Coordinates of C-alpha atoms and ligand atoms in Angstrom, one line a residue:
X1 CA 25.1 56.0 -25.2
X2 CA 26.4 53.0 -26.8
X3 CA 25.1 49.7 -25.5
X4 CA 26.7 46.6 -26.7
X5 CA 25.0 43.2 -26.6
X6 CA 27.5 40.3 -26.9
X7 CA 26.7 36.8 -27.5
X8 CA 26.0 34.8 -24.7
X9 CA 29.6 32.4 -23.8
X10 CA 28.4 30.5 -21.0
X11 CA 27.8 26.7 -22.4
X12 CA 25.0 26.2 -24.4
X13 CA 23.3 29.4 -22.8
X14 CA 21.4 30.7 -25.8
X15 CA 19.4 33.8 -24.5
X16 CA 20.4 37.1 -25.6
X17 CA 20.4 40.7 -23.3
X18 CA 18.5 42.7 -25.7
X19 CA 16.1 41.6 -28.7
X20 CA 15.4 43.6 -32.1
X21 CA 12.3 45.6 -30.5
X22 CA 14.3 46.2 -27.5
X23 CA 17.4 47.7 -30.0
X24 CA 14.7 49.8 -32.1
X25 CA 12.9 51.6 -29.1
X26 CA 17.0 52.4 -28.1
X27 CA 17.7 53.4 -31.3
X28 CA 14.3 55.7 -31.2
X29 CA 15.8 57.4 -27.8
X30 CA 18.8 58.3 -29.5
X31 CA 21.7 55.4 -28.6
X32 CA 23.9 53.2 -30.6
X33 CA 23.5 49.8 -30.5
X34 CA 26.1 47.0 -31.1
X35 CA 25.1 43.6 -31.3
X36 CA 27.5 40.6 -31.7
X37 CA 26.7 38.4 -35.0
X38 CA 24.8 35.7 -34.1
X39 CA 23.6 36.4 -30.6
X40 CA 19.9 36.1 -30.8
X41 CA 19.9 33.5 -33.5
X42 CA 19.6 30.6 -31.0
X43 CA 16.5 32.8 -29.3
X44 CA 14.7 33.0 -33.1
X45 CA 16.9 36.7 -33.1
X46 CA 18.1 37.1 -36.6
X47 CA 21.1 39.4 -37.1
X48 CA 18.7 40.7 -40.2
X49 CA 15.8 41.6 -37.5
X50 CA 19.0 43.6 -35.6
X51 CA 19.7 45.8 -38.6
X52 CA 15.6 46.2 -39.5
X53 CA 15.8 47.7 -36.0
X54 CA 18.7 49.9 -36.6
X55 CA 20.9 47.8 -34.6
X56 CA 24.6 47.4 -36.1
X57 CA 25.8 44.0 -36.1
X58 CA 29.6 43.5 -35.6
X59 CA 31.4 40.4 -36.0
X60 CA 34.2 40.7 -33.2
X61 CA 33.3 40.5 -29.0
X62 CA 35.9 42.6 -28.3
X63 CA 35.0 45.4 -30.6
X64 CA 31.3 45.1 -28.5
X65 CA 33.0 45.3 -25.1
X66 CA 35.6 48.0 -26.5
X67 CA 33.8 50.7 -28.0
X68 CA 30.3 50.1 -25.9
X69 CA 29.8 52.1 -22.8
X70 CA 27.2 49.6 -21.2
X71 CA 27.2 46.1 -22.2
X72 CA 23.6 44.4 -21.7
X73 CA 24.0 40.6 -21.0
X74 CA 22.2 37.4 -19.6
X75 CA 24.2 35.4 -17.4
X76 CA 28.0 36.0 -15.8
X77 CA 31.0 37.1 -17.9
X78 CA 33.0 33.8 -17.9
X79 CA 37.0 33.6 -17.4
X80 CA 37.5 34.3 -21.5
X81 CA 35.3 37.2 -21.1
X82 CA 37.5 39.4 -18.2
X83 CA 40.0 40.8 -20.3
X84 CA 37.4 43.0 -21.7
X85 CA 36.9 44.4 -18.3
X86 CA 37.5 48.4 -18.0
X87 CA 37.2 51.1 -15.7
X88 CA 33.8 52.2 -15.4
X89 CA 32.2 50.1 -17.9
X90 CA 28.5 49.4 -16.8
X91 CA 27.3 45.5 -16.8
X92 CA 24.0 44.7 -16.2
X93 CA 23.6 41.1 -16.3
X94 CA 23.0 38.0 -13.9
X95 CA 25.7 38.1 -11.5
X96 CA 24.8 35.8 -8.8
X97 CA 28.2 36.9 -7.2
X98 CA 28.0 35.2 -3.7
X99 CA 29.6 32.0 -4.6
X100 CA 31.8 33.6 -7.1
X101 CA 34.8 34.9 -5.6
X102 CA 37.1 35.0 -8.8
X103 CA 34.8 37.0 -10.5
X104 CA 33.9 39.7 -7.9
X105 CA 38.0 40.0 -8.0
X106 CA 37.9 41.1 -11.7
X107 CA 35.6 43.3 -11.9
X108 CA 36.6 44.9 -8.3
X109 CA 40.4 44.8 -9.9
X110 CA 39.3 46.5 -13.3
X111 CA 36.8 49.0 -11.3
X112 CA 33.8 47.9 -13.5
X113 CA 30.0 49.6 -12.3
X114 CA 28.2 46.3 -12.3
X115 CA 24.4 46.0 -11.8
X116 CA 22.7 42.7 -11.0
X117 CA 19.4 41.8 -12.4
X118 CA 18.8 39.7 -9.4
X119 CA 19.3 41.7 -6.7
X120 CA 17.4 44.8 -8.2
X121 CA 14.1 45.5 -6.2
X122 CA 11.0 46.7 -7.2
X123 CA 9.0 49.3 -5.0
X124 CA 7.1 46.9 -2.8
X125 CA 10.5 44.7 -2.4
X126 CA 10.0 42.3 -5.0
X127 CA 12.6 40.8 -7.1
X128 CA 11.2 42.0 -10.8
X129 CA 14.0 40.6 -12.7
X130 CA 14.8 37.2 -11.0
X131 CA 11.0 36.5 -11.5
X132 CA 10.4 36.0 -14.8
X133 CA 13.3 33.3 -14.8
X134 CA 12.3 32.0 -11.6
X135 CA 8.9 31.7 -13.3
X136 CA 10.5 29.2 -16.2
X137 CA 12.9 27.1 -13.9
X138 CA 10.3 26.7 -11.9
X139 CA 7.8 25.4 -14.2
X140 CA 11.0 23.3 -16.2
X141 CA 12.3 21.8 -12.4
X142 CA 8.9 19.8 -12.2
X143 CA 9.4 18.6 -16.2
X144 CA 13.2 18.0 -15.6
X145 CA 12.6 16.1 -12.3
X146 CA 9.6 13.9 -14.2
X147 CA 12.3 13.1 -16.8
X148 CA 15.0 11.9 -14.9
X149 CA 12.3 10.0 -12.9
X150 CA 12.8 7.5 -15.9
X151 CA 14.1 4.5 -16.0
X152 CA 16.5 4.9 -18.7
X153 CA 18.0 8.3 -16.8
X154 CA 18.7 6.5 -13.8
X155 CA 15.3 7.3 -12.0
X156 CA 13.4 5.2 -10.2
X157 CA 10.9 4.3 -13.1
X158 CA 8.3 6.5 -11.3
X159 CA 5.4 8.2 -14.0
X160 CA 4.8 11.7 -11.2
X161 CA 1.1 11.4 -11.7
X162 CA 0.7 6.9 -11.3
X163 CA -2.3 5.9 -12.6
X164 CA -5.7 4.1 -11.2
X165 CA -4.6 1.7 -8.6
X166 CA -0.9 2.9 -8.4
X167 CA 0.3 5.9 -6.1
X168 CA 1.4 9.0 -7.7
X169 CA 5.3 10.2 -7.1
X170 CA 6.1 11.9 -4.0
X171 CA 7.7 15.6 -4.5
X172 CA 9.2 17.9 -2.0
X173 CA 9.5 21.6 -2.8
X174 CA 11.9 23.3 -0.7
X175 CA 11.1 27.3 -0.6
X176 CA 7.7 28.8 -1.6
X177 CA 8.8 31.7 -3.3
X178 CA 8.1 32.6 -7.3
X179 CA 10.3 28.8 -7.9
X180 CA 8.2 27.1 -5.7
X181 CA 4.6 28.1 -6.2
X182 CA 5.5 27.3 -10.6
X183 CA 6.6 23.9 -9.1
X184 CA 4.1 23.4 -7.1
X185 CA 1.1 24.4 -9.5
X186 CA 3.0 22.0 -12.3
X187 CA 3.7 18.9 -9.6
X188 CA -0.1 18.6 -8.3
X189 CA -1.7 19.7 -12.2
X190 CA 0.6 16.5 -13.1
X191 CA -1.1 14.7 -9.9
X192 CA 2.0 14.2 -7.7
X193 CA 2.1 14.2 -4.0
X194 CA 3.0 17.3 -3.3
X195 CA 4.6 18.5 0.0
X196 CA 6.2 22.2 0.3
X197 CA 8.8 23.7 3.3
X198 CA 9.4 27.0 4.2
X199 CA 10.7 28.5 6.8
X200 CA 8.1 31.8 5.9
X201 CA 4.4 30.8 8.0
X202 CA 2.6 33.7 5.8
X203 CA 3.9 32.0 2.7
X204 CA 2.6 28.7 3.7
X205 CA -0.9 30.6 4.4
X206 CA -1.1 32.2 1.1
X207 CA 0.1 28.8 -0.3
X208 CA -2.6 26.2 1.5
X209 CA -5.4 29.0 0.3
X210 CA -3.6 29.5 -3.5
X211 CA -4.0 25.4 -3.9
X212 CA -7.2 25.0 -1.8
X213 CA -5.6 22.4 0.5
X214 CA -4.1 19.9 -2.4
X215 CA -0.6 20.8 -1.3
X216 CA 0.6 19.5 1.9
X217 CA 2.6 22.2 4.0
X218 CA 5.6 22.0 6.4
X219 CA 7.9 24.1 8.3
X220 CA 11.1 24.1 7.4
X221 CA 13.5 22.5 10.4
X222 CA 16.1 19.5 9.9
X223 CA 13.5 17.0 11.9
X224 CA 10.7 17.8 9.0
X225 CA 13.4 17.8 5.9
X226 CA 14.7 14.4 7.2
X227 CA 11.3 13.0 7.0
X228 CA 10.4 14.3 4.0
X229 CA 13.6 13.7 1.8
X230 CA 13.4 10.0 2.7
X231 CA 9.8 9.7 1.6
X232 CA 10.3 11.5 -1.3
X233 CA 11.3 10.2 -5.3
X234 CA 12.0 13.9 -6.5
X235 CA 13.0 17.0 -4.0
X236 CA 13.3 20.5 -5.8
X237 CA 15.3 23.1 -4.3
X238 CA 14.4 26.4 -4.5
X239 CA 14.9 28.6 -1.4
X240 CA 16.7 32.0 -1.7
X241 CA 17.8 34.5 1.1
X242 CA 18.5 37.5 -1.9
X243 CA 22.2 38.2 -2.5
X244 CA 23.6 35.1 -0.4
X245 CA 24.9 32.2 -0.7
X246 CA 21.9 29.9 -0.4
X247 CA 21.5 28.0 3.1
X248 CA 22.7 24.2 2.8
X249 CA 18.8 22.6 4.2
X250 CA 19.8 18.6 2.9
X251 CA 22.8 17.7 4.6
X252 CA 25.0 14.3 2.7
X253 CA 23.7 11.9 5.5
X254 CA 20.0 13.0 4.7
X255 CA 20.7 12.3 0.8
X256 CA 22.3 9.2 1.8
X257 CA 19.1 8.0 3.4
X258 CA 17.2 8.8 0.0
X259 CA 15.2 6.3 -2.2
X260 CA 17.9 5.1 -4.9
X261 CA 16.6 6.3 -7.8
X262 CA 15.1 9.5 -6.4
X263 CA 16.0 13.0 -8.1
X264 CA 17.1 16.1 -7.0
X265 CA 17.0 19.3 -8.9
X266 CA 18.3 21.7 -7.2
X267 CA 17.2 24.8 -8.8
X268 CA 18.6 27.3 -5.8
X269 CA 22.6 26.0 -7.6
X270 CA 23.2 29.4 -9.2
X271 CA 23.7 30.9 -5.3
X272 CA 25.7 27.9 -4.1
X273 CA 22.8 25.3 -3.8
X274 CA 20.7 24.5 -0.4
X275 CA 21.7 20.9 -1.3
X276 CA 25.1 19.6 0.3
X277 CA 26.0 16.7 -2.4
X278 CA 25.1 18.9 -5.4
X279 CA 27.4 21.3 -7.1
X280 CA 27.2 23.4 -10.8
X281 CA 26.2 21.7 -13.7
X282 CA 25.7 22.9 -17.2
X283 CA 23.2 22.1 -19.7
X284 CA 25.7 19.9 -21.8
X285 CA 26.2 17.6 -18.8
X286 CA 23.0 18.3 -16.5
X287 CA 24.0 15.4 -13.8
X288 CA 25.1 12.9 -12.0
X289 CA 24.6 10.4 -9.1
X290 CA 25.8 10.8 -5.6
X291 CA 24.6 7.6 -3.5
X292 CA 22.3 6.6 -6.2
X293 CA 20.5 9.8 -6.2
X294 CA 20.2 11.7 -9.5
X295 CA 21.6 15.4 -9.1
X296 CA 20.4 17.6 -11.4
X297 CA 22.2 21.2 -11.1
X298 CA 22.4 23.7 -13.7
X299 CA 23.3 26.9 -13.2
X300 CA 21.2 28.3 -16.3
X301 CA 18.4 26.3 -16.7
X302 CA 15.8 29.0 -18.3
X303 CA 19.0 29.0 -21.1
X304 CA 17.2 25.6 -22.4
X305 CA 14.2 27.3 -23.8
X306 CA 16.0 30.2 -25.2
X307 CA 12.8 32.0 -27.3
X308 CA 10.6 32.0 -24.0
X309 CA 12.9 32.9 -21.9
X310 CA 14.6 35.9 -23.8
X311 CA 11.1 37.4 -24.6
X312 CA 10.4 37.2 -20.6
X313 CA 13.4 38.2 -19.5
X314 CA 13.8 41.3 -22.0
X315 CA 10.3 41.9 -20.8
X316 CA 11.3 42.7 -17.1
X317 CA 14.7 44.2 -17.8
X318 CA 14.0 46.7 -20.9
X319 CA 12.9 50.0 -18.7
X320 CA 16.0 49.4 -16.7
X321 CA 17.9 49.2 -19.7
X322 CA 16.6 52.3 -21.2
X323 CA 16.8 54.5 -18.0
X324 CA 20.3 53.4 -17.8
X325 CA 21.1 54.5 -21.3
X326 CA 18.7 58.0 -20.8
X327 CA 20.2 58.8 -17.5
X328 CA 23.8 57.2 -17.3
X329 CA 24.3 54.9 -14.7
X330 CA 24.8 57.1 -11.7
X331 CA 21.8 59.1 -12.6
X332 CA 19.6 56.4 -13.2
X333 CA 20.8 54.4 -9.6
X334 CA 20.0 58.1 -7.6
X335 CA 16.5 58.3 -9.1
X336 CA 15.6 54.5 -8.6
X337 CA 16.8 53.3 -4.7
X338 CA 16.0 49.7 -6.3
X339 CA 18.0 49.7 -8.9
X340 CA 20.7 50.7 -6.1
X341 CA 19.8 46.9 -5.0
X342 CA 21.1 45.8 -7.7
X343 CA 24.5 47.5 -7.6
X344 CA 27.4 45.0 -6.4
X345 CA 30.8 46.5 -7.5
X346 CA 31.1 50.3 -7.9
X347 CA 34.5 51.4 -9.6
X348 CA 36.7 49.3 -7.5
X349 CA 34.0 49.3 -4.4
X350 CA 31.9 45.8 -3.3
X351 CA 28.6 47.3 -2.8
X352 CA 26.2 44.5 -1.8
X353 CA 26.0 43.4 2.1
X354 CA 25.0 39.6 0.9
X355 CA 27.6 38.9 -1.2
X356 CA 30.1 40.9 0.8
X357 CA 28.9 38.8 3.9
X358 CA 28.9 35.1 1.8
X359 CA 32.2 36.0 1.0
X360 CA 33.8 37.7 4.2
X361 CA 34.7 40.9 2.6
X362 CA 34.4 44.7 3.7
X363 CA 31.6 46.4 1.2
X364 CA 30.6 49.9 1.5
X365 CA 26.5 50.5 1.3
X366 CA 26.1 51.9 -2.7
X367 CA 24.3 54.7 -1.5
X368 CA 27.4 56.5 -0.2
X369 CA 29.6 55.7 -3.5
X370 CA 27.1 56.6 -5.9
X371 CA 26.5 60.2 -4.6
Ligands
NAD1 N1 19.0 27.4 -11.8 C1 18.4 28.3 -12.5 O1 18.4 28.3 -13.7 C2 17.6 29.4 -11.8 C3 16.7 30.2 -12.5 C4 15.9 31.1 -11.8 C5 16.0 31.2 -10.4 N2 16.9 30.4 -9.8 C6 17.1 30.5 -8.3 O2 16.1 29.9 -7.6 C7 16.1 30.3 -6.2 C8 14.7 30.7 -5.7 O3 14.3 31.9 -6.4 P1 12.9 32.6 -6.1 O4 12.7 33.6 -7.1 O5 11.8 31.5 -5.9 O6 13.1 33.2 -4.7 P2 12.0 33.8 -3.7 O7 12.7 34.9 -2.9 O8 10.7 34.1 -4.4 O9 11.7 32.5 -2.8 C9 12.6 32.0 -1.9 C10 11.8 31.3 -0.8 O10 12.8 30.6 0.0 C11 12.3 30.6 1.3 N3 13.4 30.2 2.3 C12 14.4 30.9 2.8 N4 15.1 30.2 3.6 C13 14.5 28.9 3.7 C14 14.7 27.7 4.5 N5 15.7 27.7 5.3 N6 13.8 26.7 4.3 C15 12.8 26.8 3.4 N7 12.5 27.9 2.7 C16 13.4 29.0 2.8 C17 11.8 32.0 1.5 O11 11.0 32.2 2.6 C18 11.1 32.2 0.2 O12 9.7 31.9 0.2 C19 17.1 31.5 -6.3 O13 18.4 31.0 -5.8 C20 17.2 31.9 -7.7 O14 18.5 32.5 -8.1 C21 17.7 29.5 -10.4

């Protein structure tokens, strides 16, 4: 097969689908690989390490998307980006769909077989490739949020641990998924106050026993969320319901009621946000105030530490990758029922109930289309 990895358009997003290792074991199974010049340079990628891998390195997008029968990216195809649409081309990529309706039009319109990394499952019903960039936005949120806690970024002038004789920040972590337990173990080893909802009891369990009682716990209702967001200088977002668009916990009157100065990063942005006064940002212009309230909403954030995040993600995605190239892609989707997770558009056909659901659309389960 011939796998083409394009450089990454999305602003500043600097990761890169597949690395030089990733291109050699390919090139070992027997495919072609393309790689755009330049796309792993910004994640330490040199177009030389390509070709030492037995990658060939092409100057020209469209000659990527053209001749490749699976192209292998990191984040959305952006509006530029469509016209290389085709029948049957596969995409596997972050699609985050749910709150994108143009997109799910183009590649519904051009009949594209595209795969989302998020919504793939593993066996026990995990999320294998949204974790390892849950993993770094959850661990940057808490260093983001500290920052923009400062003075001269329109924060309160809060340091999140205090010192002797002056309180620590309060933070809120909404969810207590793979997101919120990195926050959470970053937030109380900086020595914040640290309170987490969820609406999951079990999760909260496992949580309070994890962090041996230093994190306060709360169900998550609109009664406890009022409380908490008005106590609190920095509330993270971070819930998910998988494929959807995320669930909208702190309404505009509840930010209104917010400490000025207080920071929201609202990490939970890339499916629509579960904060009502925040909305995409990207990492050229991270935020901006709503009430005096300091939004902080990008869509990419991992993008930010490109090397870390590329080696992580490639980490989680590379088997798929290679059984998808080995197999083809309807081969490798019958064999593996959660890598039919993943599947939102099949050849013309929205496969994925969330997405269909967030955006009031028929869908057909991708079991039946792929057989
Ligand atoms: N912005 C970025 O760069 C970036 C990077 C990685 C992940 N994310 C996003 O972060 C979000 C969280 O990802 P994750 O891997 O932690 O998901 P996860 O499935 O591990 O955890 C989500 C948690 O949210 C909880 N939840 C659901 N509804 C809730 C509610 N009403 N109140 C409180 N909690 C609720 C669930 O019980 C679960 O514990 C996702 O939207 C993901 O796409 C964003």
């Amino acid at each position: 097969m011939i796998i083409g990895v394009p450089k990454e358009r999305k602003d500043r997003e600097a990761r890169v689908g597949v690395t030089p290792a990733g291109a050699k074991s390919l090139r070992e199974a027997g495919h072609t690989v393309l790689v755009e010049t330049g796309a792993g340079e910004e994640s330490g990628f040199s177009d030389d390490a390509y070709q030492r891998a037995g990658a060939e390195v092409v100057g020209d997008a469209g000659y990527v998307w053209g001749k490749a029968a699976m192209v292998v990216k990191v984040k959305e195809p952006i509006a530029p980006e469509y016209v290389y649409f085709r029948e049957g081309l596969v995409l596997f990529t972050y699609l985050h769909l749910a709150p994108l309706r143009e997109l799910t039009d183009k590649l519904l319109e051009t009949k594209m077989i595209a795969i989302a990394y998020e919504t793939v499952r593993d066996p026990r019903g995990g999320l294998p490739l949204l974790m390892p960039m849950s993993e770094i936005a959850g661990r940057m949120s808490v260093q983001v949020g500290a920052c923009y806690l400062e003075r001269e970024r329109g924060g309160r002038g809060i340091l999140l641990g205090g010192v002797p004789g002056v309180p620590p920040a309060h933070v809120a972590i909404l969810g207590g998924g793979i997101v919120g337990t990195k926050k959470t173990r970053i937030a109380l080893g900086l020595g914040a106050k640290t309170t987490l909802l969820d609406v999951n009891l079990n999760r909260l369990r496992e949580l309070d026993d994890i962090f041996n009682g230093r994190l306060y716990t709360l169900a998550s209702n609109s009664y406890n969320l009022e409380h908490v967001t008005r106590e609190s200088d920095l509330v993270i977002g971070g819930v998910l319901i998988p494929g959807t668009t995320a669930p909208k916990l702190v309404t505009r009157d509840m930010v209104s009621h917010m400490k000025k100065g207080a920071v929201i990063v609202d990490v939970a942005i890339d499916q629509g946000g579960c904060i009502e006064t925040a909305h995409p940002t990207s990492l050229s212009e991270p935020s901006f105030t709503v009430n005096g309230v300091v939004h902080y909403c990008v869509t990419n954030m991992p993008g930010a530490v490109p090397n870390t995040s590329t080696l992580a993600l490639t980490n989680s995605t590379f088997s798929y990758v290679l059984r998808l190239a080995n197999h083809g892609a309807r081969e490798a989707l019958r064999r593996d029922a959660g890598l039919v997770e993943g599947l939102n558009t099949w050849l013309g056909v929205l496969t994925h109930r969330g997405v269909a659901e967030s955006q009031q659309r028929p869908w057909t389960a991708a079991a039946a289309v792929i057989d």
